[in-house]
Coordinates of C-alpha atoms in Angstrom, one line a residue:
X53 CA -16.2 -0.2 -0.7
X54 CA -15.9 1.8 2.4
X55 CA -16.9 -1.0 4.6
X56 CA -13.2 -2.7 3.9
X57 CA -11.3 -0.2 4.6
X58 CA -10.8 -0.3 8.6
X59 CA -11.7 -3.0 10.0
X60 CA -8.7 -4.9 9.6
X61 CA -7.8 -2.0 12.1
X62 CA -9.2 -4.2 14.8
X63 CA -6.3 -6.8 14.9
X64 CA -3.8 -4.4 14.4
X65 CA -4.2 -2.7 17.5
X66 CA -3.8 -4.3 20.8
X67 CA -5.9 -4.1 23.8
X68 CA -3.0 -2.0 26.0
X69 CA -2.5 0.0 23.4
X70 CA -5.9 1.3 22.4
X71 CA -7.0 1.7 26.1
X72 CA -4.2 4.3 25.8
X73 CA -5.0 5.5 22.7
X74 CA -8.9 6.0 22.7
X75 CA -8.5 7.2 26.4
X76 CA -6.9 10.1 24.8
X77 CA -9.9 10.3 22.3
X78 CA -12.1 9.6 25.2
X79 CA -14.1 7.2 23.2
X80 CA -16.6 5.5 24.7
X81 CA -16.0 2.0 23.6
X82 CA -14.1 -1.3 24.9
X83 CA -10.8 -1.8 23.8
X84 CA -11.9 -5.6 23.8
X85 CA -14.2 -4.2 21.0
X86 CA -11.7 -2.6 18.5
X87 CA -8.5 -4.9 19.7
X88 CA -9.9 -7.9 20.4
X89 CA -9.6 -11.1 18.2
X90 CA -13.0 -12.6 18.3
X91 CA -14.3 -9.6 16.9
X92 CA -11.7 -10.0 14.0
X93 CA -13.3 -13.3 13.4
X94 CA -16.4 -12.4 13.7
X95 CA -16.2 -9.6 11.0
X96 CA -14.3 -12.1 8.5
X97 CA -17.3 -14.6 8.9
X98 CA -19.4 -12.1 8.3
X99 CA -17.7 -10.7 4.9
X100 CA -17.5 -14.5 3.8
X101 CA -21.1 -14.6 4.7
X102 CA -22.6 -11.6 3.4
X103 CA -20.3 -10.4 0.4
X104 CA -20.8 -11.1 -3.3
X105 CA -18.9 -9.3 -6.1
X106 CA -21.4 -10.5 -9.0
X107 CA -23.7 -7.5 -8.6
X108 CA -24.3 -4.8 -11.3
X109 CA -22.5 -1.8 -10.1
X110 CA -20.3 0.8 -11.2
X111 CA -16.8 0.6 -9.2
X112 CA -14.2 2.9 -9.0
X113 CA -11.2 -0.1 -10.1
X114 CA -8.6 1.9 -8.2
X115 CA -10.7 2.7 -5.0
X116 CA -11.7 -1.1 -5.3
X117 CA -8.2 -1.9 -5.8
X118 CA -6.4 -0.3 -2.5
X119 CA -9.8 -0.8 -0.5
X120 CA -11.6 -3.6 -1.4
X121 CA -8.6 -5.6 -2.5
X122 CA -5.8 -4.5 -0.4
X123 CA -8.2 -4.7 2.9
X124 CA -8.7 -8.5 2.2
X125 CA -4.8 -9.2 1.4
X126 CA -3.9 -7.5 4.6
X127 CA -6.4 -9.6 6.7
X128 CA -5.6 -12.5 4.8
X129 CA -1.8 -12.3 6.3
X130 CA -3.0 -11.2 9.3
X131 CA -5.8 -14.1 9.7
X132 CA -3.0 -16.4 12.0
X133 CA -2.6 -13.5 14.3
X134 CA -6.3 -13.2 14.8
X135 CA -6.4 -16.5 15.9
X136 CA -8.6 -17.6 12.6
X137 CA -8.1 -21.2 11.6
X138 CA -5.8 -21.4 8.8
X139 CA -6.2 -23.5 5.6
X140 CA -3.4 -25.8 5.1
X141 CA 0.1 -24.1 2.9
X142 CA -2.0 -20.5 4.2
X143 CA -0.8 -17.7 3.1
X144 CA -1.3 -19.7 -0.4
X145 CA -4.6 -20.4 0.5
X146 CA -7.7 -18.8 2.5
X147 CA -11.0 -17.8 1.8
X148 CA -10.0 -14.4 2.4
X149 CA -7.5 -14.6 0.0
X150 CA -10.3 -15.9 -2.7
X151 CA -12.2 -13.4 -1.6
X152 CA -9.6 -11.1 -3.0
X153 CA -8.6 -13.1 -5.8
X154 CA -12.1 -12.6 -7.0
X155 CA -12.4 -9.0 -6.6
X156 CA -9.2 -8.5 -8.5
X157 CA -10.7 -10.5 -11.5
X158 CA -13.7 -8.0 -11.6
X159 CA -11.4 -5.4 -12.3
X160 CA -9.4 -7.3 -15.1
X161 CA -11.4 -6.2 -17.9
X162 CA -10.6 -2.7 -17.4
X163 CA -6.6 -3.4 -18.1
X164 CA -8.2 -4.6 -21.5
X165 CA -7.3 -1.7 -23.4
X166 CA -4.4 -1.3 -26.7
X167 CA -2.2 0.2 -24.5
X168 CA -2.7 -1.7 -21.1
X169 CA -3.7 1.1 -19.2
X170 CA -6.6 1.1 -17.2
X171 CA -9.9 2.9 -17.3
X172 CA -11.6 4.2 -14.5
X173 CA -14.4 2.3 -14.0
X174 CA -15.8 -0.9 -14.3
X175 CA -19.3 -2.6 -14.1
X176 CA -18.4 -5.9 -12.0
X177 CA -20.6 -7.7 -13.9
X178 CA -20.6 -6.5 -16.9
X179 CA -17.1 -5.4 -17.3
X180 CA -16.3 -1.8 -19.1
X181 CA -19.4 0.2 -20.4
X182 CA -19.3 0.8 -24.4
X183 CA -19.7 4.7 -23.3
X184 CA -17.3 4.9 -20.6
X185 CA -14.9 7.5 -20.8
X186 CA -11.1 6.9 -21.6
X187 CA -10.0 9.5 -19.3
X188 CA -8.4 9.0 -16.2
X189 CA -5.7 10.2 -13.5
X190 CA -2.1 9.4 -13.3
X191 CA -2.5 7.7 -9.9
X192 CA -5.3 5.4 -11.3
X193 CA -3.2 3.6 -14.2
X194 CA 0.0 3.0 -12.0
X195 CA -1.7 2.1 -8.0
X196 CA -2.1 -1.5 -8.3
X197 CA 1.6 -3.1 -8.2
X198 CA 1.4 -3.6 -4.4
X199 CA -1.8 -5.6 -4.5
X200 CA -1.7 -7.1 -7.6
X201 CA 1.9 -8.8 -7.3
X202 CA 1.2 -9.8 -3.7
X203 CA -1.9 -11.7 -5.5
X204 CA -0.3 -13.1 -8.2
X205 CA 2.7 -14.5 -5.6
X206 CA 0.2 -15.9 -3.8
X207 CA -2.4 -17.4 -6.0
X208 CA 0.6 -18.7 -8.4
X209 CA -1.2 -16.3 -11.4
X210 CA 0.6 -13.9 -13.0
X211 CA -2.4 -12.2 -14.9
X212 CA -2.6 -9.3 -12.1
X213 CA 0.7 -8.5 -11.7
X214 CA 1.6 -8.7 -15.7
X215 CA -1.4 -6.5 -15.8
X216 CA -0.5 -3.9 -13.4
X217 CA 3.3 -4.1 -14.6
X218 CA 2.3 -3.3 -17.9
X219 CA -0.3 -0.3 -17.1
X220 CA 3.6 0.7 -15.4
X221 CA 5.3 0.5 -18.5
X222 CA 2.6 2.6 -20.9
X223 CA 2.4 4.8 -18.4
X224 CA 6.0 5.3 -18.0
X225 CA 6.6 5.8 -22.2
X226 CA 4.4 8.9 -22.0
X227 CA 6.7 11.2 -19.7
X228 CA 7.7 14.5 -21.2
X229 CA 10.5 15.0 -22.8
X230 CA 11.7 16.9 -19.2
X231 CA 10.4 13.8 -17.5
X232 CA 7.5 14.8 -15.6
X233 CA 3.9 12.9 -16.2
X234 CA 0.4 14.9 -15.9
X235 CA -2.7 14.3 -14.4
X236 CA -5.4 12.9 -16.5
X237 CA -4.5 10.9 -19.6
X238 CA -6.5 9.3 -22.4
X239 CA -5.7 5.5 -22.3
X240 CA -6.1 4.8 -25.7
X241 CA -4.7 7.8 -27.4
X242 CA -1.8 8.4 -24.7
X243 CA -2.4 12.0 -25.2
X244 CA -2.5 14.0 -21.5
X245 CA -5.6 15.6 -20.8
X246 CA -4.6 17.4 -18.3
X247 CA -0.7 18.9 -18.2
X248 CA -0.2 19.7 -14.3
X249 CA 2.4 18.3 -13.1
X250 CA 2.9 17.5 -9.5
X251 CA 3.4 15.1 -6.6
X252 CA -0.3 16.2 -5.2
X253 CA -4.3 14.7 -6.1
X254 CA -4.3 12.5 -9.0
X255 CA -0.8 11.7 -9.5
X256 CA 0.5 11.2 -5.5
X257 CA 0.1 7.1 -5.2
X258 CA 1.3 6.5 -8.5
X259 CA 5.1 7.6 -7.4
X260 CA 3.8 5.8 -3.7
X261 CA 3.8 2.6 -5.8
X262 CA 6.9 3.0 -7.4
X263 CA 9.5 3.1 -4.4
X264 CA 7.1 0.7 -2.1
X265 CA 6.8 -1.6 -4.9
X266 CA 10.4 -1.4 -5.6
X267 CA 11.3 -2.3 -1.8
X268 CA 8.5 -4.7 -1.7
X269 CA 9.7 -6.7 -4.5
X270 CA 13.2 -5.8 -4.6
X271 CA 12.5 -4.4 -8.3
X272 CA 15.2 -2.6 -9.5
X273 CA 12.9 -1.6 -12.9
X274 CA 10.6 0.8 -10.8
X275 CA 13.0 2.1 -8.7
X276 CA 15.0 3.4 -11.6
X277 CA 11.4 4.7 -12.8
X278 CA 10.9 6.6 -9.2
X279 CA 14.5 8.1 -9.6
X280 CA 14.3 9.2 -12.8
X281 CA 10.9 11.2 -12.2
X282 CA 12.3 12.6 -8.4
X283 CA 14.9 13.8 -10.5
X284 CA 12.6 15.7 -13.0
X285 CA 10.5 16.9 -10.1
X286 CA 13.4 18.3 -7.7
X287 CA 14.8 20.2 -10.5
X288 CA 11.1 21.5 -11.6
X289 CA 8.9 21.3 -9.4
X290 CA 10.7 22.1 -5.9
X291 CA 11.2 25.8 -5.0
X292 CA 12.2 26.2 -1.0
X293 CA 11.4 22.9 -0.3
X294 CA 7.7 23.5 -1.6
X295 CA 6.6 21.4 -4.3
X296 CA 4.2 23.4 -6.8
X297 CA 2.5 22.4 -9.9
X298 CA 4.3 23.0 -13.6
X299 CA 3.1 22.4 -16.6
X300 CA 5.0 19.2 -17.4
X301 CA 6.0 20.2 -21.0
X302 CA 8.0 23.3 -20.3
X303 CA 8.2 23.1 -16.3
X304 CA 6.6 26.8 -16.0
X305 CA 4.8 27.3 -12.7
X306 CA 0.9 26.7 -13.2
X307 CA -0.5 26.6 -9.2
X308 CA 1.7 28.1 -6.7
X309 CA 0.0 25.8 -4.3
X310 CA 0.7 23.3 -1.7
X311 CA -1.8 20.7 -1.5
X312 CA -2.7 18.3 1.6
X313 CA -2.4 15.3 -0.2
X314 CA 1.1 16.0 -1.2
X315 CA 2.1 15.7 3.2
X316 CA 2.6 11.8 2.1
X317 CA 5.8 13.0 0.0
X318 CA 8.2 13.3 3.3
X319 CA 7.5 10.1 4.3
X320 CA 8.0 8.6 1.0
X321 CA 11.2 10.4 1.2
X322 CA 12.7 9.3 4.2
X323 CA 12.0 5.2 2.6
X324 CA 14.8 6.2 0.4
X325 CA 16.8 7.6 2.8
X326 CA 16.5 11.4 1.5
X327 CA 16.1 12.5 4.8
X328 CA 17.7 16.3 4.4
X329 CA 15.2 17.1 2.2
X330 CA 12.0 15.1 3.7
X331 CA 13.0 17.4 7.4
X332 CA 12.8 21.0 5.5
X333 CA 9.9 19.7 4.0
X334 CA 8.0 18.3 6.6
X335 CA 8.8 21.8 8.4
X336 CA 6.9 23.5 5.4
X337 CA 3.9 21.3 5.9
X338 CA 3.7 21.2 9.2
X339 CA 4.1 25.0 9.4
X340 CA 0.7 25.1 8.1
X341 CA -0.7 22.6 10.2
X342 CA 0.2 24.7 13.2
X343 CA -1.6 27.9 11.2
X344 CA -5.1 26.1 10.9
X345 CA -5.0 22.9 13.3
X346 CA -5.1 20.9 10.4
X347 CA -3.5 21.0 6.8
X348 CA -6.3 22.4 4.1
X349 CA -7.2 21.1 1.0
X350 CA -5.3 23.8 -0.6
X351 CA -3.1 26.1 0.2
X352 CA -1.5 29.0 -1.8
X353 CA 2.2 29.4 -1.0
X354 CA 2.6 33.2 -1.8
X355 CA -0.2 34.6 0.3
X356 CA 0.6 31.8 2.9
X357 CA -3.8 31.5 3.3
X358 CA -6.5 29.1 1.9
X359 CA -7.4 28.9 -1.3
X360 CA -11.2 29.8 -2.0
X361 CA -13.7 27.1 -1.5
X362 CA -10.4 24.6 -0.8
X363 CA -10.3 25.8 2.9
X364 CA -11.5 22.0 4.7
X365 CA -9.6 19.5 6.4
X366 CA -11.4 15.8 6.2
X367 CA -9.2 15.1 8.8
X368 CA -6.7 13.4 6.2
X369 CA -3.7 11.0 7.6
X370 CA -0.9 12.1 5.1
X371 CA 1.2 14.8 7.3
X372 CA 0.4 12.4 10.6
X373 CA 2.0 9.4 8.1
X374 CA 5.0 11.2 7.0
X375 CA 5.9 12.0 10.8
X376 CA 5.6 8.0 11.7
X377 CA 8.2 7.3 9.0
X378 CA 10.4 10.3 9.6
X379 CA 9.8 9.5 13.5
X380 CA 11.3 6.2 13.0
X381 CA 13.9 7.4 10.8
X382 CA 15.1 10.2 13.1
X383 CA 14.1 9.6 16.5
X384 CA 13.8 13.3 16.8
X385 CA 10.8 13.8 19.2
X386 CA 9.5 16.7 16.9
X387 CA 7.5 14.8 14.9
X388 CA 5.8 13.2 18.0
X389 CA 4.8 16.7 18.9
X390 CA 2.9 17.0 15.2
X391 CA 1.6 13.6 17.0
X392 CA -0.1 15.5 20.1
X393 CA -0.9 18.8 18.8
X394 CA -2.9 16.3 15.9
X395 CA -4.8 14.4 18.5
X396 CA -5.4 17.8 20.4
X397 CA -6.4 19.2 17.1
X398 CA -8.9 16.5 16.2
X399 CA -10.6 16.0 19.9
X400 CA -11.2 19.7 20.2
X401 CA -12.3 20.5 17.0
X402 CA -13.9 17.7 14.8
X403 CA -15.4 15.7 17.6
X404 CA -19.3 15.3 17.6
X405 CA -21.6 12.7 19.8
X406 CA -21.5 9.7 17.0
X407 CA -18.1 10.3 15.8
X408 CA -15.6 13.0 14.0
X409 CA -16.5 15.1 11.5
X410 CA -14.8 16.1 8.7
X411 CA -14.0 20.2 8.8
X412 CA -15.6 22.1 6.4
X413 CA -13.5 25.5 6.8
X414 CA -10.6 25.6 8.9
X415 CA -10.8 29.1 9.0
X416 CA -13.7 28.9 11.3
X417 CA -13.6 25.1 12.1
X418 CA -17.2 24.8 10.7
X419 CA -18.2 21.0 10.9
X420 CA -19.4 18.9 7.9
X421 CA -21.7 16.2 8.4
X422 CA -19.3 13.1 7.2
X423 CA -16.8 10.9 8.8
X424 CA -14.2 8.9 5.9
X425 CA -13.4 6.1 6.2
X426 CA -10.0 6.7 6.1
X427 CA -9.8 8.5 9.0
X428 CA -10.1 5.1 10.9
X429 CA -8.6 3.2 8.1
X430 CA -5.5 5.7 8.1
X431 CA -5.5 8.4 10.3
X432 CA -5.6 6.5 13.9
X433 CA -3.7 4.0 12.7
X434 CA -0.8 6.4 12.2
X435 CA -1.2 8.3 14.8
X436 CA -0.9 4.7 17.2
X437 CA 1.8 3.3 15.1
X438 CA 3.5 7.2 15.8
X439 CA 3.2 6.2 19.9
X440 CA 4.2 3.0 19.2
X441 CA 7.2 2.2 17.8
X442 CA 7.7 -1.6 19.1
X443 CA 4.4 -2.6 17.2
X444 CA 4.4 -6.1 15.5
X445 CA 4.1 -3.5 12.1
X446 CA 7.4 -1.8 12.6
X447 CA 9.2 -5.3 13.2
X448 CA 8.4 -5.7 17.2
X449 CA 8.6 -8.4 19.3
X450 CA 11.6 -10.7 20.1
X451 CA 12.0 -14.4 19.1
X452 CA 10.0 -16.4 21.1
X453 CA 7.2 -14.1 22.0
X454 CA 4.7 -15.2 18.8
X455 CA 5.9 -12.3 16.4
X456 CA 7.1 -14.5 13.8
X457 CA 4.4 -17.5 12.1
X458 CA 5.4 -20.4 9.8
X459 CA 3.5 -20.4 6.2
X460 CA 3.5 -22.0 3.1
X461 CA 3.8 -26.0 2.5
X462 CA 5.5 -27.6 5.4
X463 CA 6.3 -24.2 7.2
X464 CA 8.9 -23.4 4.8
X465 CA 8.3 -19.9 5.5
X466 CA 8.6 -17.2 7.7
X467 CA 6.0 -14.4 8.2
X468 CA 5.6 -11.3 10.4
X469 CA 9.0 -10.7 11.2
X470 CA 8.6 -7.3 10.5
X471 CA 9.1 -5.1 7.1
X472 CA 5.6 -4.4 6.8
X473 CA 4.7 -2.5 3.6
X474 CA 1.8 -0.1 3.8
X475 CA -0.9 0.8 0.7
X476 CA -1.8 3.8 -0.1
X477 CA -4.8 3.1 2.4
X478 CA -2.8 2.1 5.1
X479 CA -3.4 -1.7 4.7
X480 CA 0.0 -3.7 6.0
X481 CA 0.9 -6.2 3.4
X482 CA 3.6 -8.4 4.6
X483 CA 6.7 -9.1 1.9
X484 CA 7.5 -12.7 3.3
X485 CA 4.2 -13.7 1.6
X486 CA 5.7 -13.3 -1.4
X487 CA 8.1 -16.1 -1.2
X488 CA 6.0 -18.6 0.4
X489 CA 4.2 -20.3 -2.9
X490 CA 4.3 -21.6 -6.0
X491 CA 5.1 -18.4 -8.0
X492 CA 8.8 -20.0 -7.1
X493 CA 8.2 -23.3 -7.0
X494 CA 11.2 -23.5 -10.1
X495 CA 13.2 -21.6 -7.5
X496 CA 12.8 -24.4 -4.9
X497 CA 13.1 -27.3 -7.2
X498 CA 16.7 -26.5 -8.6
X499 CA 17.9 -26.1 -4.9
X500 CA 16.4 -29.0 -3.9
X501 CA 18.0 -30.5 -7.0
X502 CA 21.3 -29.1 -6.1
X503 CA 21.3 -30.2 -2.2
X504 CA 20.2 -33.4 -2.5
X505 CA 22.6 -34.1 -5.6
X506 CA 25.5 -33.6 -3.4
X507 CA 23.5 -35.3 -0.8
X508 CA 24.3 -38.5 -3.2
X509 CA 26.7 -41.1 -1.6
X510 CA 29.4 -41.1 -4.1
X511 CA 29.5 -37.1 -3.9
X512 CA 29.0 -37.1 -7.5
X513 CA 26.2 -34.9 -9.0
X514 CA 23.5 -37.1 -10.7
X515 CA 20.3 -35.9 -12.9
X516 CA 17.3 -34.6 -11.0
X517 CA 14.4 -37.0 -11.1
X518 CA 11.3 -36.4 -13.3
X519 CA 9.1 -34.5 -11.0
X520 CA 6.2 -36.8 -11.3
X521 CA 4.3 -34.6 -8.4
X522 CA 2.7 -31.3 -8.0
X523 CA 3.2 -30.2 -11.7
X524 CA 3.4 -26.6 -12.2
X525 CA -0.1 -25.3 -12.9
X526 CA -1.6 -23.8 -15.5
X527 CA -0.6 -20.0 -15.5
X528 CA -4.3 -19.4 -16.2
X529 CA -5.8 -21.3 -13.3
X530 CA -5.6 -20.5 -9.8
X531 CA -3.5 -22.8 -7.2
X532 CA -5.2 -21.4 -4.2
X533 CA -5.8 -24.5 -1.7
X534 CA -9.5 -25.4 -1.8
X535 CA -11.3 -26.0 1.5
X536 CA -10.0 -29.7 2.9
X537 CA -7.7 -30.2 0.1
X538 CA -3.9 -31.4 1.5
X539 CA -0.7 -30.7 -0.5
X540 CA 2.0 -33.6 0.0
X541 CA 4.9 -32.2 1.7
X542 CA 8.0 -31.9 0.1
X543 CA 11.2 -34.3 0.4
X544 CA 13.2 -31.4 1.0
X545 CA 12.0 -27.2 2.0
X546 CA 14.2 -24.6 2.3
X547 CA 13.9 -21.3 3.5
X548 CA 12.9 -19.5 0.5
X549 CA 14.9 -16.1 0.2
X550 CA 15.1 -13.0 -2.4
X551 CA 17.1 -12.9 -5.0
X552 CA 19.8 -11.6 -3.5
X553 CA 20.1 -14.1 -1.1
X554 CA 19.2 -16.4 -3.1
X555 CA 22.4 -16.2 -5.3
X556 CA 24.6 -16.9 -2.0
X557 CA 22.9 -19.6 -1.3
X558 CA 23.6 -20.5 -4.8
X559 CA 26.7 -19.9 -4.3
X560 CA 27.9 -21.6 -1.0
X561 CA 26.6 -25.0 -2.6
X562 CA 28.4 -25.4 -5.0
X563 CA 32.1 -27.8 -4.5
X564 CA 35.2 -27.1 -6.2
X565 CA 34.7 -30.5 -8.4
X566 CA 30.9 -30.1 -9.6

């Protein structure tokens, strides 16, 4: 799973850039290695070479889901900036798109459950074992809305996104009667297995996926779900802008800890525009930071220390993400000094000769023998994107200078103009994709019925005719181009646009005598 995780990392950073960047790190490897395109390509032919998802083996469906998944749908959309050659109506079609598509199905069977919630893991070959357990965390029922709507937009199948919206919807039934959720829950009884409530490990990507999937797909539903909870949490959870664990029935203080999974919250924060709230609390977090050189696992808010045998750092990306956002929000230069102090942090203490280690104890900056793969996959990808506020990922680039590409059938599209939304592993998924294919190919047809009605030379509105080609497929089947196969172009493409815009549109065609 690991081996998806950062390599889209290679396109994403250009070849100025990381000469910058891993000069600071003093790395001793070409920037033409790590930024260049052929190197992109290379590894994509090698993944389409080498990868097979029928193989009997135990996955993890929500690691596989923002790794495996989410690391193919980013380089998917990012395949035209690598220079890759793209199928014809790409982003609806590409074989790293199948790639993806196929993944997903392998971790369909787990969604097959009375209540629609997920379990945890999943054979993909054999689906869910008769013995596995029912038990899972909070953040793996409700992470997969990102990926799995992006798929379903752009395979034209709505099985993933149905299935992650209604793992959503279960999930969102069992809320206490205060409104907070747990940690572990039984799928199929609904009964919480564990009662800590919190914003930290187990539950943190679950509210992620709320507010990114609500700006991502303009969802009103889950942002009214995020609000509601943020609601429940501020007036249980926060105590001087600290966010400790209750128990989620009564809202009684269990851990009186701080935990460094939870530095993703100010970032998440500032999306909304909370950005009082996300400053004081990226203060707190970043007061500890400056304590230890790095944020621990765990630490306990009254004694202001470590918490025993919770004292490493695996050199984790949240606090370093929350400053890009808040960075970008603000433009207050404080959060580019969390920037430097975390790339001073990391050369002087967690650098070895083959790579960075993960820190065992930060009281003593003891070494373990491990890198994760998120620390490329996340961590030095925010930290460059901190430096580098023009990047193609924050919306850079002017008209003209090959920021923006043309998708779908007949370029009806417009991609990489900026909007980016990150996973919860840090892979960009671009929300222009979503409009690009047939998952609105109804939308298109009534406009094109509309316009070309009043196109008619008598001005008079006249019946659409039958649509005789490209019928609507099967909900079931995927309408992912296959290699060499051509799609007629349309007689008439419109830009196609959200729904909000969509209603002007709408609404600026319509004559006073139709």
């Amino acid at each position: 799973i690991e081996k998806f995780d950062s390599w889209p990392l290679l396109l994403q950073l250009s070849d100025e850039g990381m000469t910058i960047f891993y000069n600071k790190f003093k790395y001793n490897v070409s920037p033409k290695v790590l930024g260049n395109r052929t190197e992109f390509q290379r590894v994509a032919s090698l993944l389409q070479d080498t990868v097979d998802f029928d193989i009997d083996v135990n996955a993890s469906v929500f690691e596989t889901n923002i790794r495996v998944v989410g690391g193919l749908l980013s380089a998917h959309l990012l395949a035209g900036r690598a220079g890759m050659e793209l199928e014809p109506g790409w982003p609806c079609s590409g074989p790293l798109l199948r790639m993806a598509e196929d993944a997903a199905r392998k971790l369909l069977p787990a969604f097959q459950t009375p209540t629609g919630m997920p379990y945890g893991t999943v054979n993909l070959l054999h689906g869910v074992s008769p013995t596995e357990t029912p038990v899972t965390c909070t953040a793996g029922v409700g992470t997969f809305i990102l990926e799995f709507a992006m798929l379903s937009r752009l395979t034209g199948d709505p099985t993933f996104e149905n299935a992650a919206r209604r793992a959503l919807r279960a999930l969102w039934k069992t809320r206490s009667d205060i409104g907070l959720v747990g940690n572990h829950i039984d799928i199929l009884s609904k009964k919480w297995v564990a009662q800590d409530a919190g914003i930290g490990a187990g539950v943190d990507s679950y509210f992620e996926y709320l507010v990114k999937g609500a700006i991502m797909l303009q969802d009103e539903e889950l942002l009214n779900m995020f609000q509601a909870y943020d609601q429940a949490i501020q007036n249980y959870t926060r105590f001087d802008d600290w966010y400790l664990w209750v128990q989620m029935h009564k809202g009684t203080v269990s851990m009186p800890v701080f935990q460094s999974l939870e530095a993703f919250w100010p970032g998440l924060q500032s999306l909304l525009g909370n950005l009082d709230s996300a400053v004081r609390t990226f203060q707190n977090y970043y007061s500890v930071w400056r304590q230890f050189g790095g944020l621990p696992e765990f630490y306990s808010i009254p004694q202001g220390y470590t918490v025993d045998k919770r004292e490493g750092y695996p050199l984790r990306p949240e606090l370093i993400e929350s400053a890009m956002y808040l960075f970008r929000a603000t433009g207050d230069h404080t959060y580019l000094q969390l920037g430097f102090d975390a790339l001073e942090s990391i050369e002087r203490i967690a650098k070895t000769p083959c790579g960075y280690a993960s820190v065992k104890d930060l009281r003593d900056h003891q070494l373990d023998n491990r890198m994760e793969s998120f620390f490329l996959a996340e961590t030095i990808k925010y930290l460059y994107l901190l430096f580098d506020p023009t990047h193609f990922l924050h919306g850079g680039g002017t008209e003209g200078d090959g920021s923006w590409e043309e998708g779908g059938d007949g370029g009806q599209c417009v991609l990489g103009a900026g909007g980016f939304i990150f996973n919860t592993e840090a892979h960009p998924l671009d929300p222009a994709a979503l409009y690009c294919c047939s998952r609105h190919a109804q939308d298109h047809q009534e406009l094109r019925d509309i316009l070309l009605s009043l196109s008619q030379p008598d001005g008079r509105s006249k019946p659409p005719a039958k649509q005789t080609e490209d019928p609507p497929p099967n909900p079931s089947d995927s309408i992912a181009l296959k290699p060499g196969e051509k799609r007629t172009p349309p007689l008439l493409s419109c830009p196609v646009q959200p729904f909000n815009a969509r209603l002007s549109i709408f609404g600026q065609v319509f004559t006073d005598n139709t």
